[in-house]
Short mmCIF file of C-alpha atoms in Angstrom, two decimals:
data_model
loop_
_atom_site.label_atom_id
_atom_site.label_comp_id
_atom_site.label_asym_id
_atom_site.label_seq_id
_atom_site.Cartn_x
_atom_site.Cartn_y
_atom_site.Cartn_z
CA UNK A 379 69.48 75.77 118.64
CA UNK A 380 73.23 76.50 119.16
CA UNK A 381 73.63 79.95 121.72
CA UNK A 382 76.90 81.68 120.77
CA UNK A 383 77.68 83.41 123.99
CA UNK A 384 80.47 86.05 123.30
CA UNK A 385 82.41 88.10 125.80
CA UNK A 386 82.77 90.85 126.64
CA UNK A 387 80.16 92.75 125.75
CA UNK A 388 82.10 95.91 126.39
CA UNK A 389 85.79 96.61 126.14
CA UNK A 390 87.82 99.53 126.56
CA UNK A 391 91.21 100.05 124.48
CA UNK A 392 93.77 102.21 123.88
CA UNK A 393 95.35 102.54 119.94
CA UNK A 394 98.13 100.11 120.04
CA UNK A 395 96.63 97.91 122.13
CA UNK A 396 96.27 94.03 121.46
CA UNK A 397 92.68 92.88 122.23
CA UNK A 398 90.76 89.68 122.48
CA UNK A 399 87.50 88.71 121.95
CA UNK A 400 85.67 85.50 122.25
CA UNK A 401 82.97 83.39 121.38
CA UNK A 402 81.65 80.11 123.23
CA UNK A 403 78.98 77.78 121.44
CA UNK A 404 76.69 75.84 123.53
CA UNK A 405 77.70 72.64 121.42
CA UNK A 406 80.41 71.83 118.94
CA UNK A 407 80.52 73.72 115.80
CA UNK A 408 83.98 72.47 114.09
CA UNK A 409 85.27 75.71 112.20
CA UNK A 410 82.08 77.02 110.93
CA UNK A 411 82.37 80.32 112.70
CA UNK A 412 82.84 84.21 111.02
CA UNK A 413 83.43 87.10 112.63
CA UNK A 414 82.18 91.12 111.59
CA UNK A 415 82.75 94.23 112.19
CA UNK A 416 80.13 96.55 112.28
CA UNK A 417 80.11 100.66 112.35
CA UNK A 418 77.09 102.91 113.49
CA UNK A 419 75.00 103.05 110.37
CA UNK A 420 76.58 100.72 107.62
CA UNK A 421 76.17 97.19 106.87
CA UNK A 422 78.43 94.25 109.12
CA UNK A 423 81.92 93.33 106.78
CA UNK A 424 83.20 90.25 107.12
CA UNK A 425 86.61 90.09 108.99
CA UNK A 426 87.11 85.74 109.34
CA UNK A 427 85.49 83.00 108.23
CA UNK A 428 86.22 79.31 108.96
CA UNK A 429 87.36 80.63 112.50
CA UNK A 430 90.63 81.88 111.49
CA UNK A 431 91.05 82.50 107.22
CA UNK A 432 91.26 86.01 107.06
CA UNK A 433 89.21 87.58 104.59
CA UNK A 434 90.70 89.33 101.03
CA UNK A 435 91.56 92.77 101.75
CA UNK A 436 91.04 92.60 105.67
CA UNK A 437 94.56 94.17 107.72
CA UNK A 438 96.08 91.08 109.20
CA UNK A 439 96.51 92.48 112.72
CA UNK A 440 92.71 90.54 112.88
CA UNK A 441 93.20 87.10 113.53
CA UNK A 442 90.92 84.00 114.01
CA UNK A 443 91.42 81.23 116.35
CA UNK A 444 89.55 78.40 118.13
CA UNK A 445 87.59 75.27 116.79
CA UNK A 446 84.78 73.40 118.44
CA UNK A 447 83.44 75.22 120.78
CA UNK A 448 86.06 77.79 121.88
CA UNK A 449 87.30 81.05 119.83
CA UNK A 450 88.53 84.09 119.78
CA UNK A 451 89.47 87.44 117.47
CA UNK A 452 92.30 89.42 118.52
CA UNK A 453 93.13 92.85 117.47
CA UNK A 454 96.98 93.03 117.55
CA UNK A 455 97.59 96.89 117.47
CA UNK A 456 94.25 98.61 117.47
CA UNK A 457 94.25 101.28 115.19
CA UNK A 458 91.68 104.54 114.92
CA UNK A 459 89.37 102.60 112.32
CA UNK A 460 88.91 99.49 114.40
CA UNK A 461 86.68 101.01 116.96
CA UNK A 462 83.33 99.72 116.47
CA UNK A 463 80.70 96.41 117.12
CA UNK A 464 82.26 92.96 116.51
CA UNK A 465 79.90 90.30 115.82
CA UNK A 466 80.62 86.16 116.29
CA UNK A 467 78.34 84.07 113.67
CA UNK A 468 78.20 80.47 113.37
CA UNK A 469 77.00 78.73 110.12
CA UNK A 470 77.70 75.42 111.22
CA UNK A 471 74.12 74.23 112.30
CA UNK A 472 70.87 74.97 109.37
CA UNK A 473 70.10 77.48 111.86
CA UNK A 474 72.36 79.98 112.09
CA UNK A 475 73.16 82.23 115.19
CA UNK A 476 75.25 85.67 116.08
CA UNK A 477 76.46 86.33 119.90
CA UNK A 478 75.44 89.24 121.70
CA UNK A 479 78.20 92.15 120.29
CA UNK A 480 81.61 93.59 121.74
CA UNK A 481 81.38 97.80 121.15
CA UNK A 482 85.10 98.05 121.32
CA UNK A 483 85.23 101.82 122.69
CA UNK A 484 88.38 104.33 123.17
CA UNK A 485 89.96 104.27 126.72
CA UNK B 422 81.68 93.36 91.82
CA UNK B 423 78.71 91.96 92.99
CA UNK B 424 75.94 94.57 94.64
CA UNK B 425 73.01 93.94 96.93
CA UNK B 426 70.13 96.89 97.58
CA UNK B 427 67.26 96.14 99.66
CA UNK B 428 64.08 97.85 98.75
CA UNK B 429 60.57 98.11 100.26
CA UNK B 430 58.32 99.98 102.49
CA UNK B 431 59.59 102.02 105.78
CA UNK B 432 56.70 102.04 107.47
CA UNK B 433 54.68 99.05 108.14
CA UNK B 434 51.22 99.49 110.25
CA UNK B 435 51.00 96.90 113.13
CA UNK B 436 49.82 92.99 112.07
CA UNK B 437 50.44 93.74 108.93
CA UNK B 438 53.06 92.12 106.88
CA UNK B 439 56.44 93.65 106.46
CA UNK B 440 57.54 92.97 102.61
CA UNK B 441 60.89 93.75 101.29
CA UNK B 442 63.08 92.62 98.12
CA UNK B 443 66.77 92.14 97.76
CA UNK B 444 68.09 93.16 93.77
CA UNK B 445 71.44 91.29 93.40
CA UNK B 446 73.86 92.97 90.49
CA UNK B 447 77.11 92.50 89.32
CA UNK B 448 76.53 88.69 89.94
CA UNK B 449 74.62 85.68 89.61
CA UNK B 450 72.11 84.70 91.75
CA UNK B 451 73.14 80.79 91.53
CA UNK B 452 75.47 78.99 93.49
CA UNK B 453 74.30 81.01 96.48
CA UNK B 454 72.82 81.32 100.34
CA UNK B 455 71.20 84.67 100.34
CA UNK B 456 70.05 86.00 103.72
CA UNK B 457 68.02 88.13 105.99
CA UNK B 458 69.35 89.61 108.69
CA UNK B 459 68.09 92.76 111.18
CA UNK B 460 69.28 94.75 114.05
CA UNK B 461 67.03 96.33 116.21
CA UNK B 462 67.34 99.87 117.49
CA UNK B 463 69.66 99.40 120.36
CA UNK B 464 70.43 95.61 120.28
CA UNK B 465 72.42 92.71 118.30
CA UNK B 466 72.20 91.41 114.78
CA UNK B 467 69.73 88.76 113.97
CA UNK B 468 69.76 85.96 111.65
CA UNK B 469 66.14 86.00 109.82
CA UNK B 470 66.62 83.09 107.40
CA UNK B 471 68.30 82.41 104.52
CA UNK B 472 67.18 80.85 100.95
CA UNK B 473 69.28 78.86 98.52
CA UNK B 474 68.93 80.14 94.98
CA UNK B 475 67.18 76.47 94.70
CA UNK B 476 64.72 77.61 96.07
CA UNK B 477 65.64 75.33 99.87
CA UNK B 478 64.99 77.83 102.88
CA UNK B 479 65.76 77.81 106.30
CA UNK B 480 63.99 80.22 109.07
CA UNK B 481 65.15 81.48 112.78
CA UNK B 482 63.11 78.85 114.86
CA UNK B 483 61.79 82.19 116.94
CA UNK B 484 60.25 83.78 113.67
CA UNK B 485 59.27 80.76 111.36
CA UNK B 486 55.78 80.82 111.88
CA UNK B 487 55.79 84.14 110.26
CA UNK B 488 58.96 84.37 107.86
CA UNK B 489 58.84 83.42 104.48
CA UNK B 490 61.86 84.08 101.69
CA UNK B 491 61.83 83.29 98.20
CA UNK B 492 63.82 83.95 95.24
CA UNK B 493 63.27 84.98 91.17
CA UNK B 494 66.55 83.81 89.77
CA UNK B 495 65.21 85.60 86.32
CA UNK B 496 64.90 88.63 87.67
CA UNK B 497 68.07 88.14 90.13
CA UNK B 498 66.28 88.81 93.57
CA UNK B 499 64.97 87.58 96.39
CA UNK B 500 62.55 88.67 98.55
CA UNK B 501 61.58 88.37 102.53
CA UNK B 502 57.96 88.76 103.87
CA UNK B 503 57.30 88.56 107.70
CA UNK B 504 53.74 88.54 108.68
CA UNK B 505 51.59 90.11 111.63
CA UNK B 506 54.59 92.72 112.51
CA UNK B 507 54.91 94.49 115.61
CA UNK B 508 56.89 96.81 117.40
CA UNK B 509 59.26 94.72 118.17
CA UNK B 510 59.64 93.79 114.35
CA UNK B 511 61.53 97.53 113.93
CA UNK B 512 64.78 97.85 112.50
CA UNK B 513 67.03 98.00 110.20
CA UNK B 514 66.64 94.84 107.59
CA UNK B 515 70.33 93.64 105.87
CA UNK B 516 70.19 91.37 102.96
CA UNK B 517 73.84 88.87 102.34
CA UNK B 518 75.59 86.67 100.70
CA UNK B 519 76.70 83.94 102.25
CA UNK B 520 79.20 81.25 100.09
CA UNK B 521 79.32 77.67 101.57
CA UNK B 522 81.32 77.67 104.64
CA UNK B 523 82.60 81.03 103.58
CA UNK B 524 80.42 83.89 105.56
CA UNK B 525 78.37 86.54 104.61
CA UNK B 526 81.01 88.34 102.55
CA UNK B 527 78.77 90.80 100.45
CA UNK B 528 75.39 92.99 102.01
CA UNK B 529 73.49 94.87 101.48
CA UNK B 530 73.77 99.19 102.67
CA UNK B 531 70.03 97.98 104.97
CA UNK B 532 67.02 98.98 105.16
CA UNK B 533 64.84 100.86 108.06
CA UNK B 534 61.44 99.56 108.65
CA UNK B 535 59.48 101.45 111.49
CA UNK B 536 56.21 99.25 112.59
CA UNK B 537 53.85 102.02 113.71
CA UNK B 538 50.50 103.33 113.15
#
């Protein structure tokens, strides 16, 4: 099985703050890596597929980077509505895998 | 726009088998991955399985023994049983979408299924 191992698994930001998150798999997954964000009580939303194509109707301070086995999502200017659980997931393999979570929580 | 609702029982007694159903509107059914996914109270999301609307599955290796998915393409759902549930088997259950090499792009609102007696 591929292990997605994603760091950190807490970070602490102020609103206008850029931020980075990322996402190491235990072998080589090319681009077939999404990212989410997820809110207490509603379903994940896709933010990135492919590792960096930015999904329709997503703001595009969230950007995707990395192929292989190193990537990352970065928050350019976090904004009120962008506090909440982001989620790597790699489709690459038949079996599929999410990291751990980052709770991205106000500073 | 397409719409997924998961439906099924909250409550599920322990080793017992935890059945719920996926209705997909809006949309077609074919040219599809449709998924499972849950998150326990407390931790991260986890991939269940997924089933092509072929009918071609694939399972998490740590719950295969006891996951099976299928899909009724005439009545545009798909369905997830998981037998011999636990406590550990709580939380809330997410059906998705996934498009090839896409993501999961559309899910479901989830589902909470408590494994108690």
């Amino acid at each position: 099985d591929i292990q997605m191992t994603q760091s950190p698994s807490t970070l602490s930001a102020s609103v206008g703050d850029r931020v980075t998150i990322t996402c190491r798999a235990s072998q080589s997954i090319s681009s077939g890596l999404a990212w989410y964000q997820q809110k207490p009580g509603k379903a994940p939303k896709l933010l990135i597929y492919k590792a960096s194509s930015l999904e329709s109707g997503v703001p595009s301070r969230f950007s995707g980077t990395g192929s292989g086995t190193e990537f990352a999502l970065t928050i350019s200017s976090l904004q009120p509505d962008d506090f909440a659980t982001y989620y790597c997931h790699q489709y690459y393999s038949y079996s599929w895998t999410f990291g751990q979570g980052t709770r991205v929580e106000i500073k | 726009q397409v719409q997924l609702q998961e439906s099924g029982p909250g409550l599920v007694k322990p080793s017992e088998t935890l059945s719920l159903t996926c209705t997909v509107s809006g949309g077609s059914i074919s040219g599809y991955y449709w998924s499972w996914i849950r998150l326990p109270p407390g931790k991260g999301l986890e991939w269940i399985g997924y089933i092509y609307y072929s009918g071609s599955t694939n399972y998490n290796p740590s719950l295969k023994s006891r996951v099976t998915i299928s899909v009724d393409t005439s009545k545009n759902q798909f369905s997830l049983r998981l037998s011999s549930v636990t406590a550990a088997d709580t939380a809330v259950y997410y059906c998705a979408r996934h498009a090839h090499g896409v993501g999961m792009d559309v899910w479901g609102q989830g589902t909470t299924v408590t494994v108690s007696s």
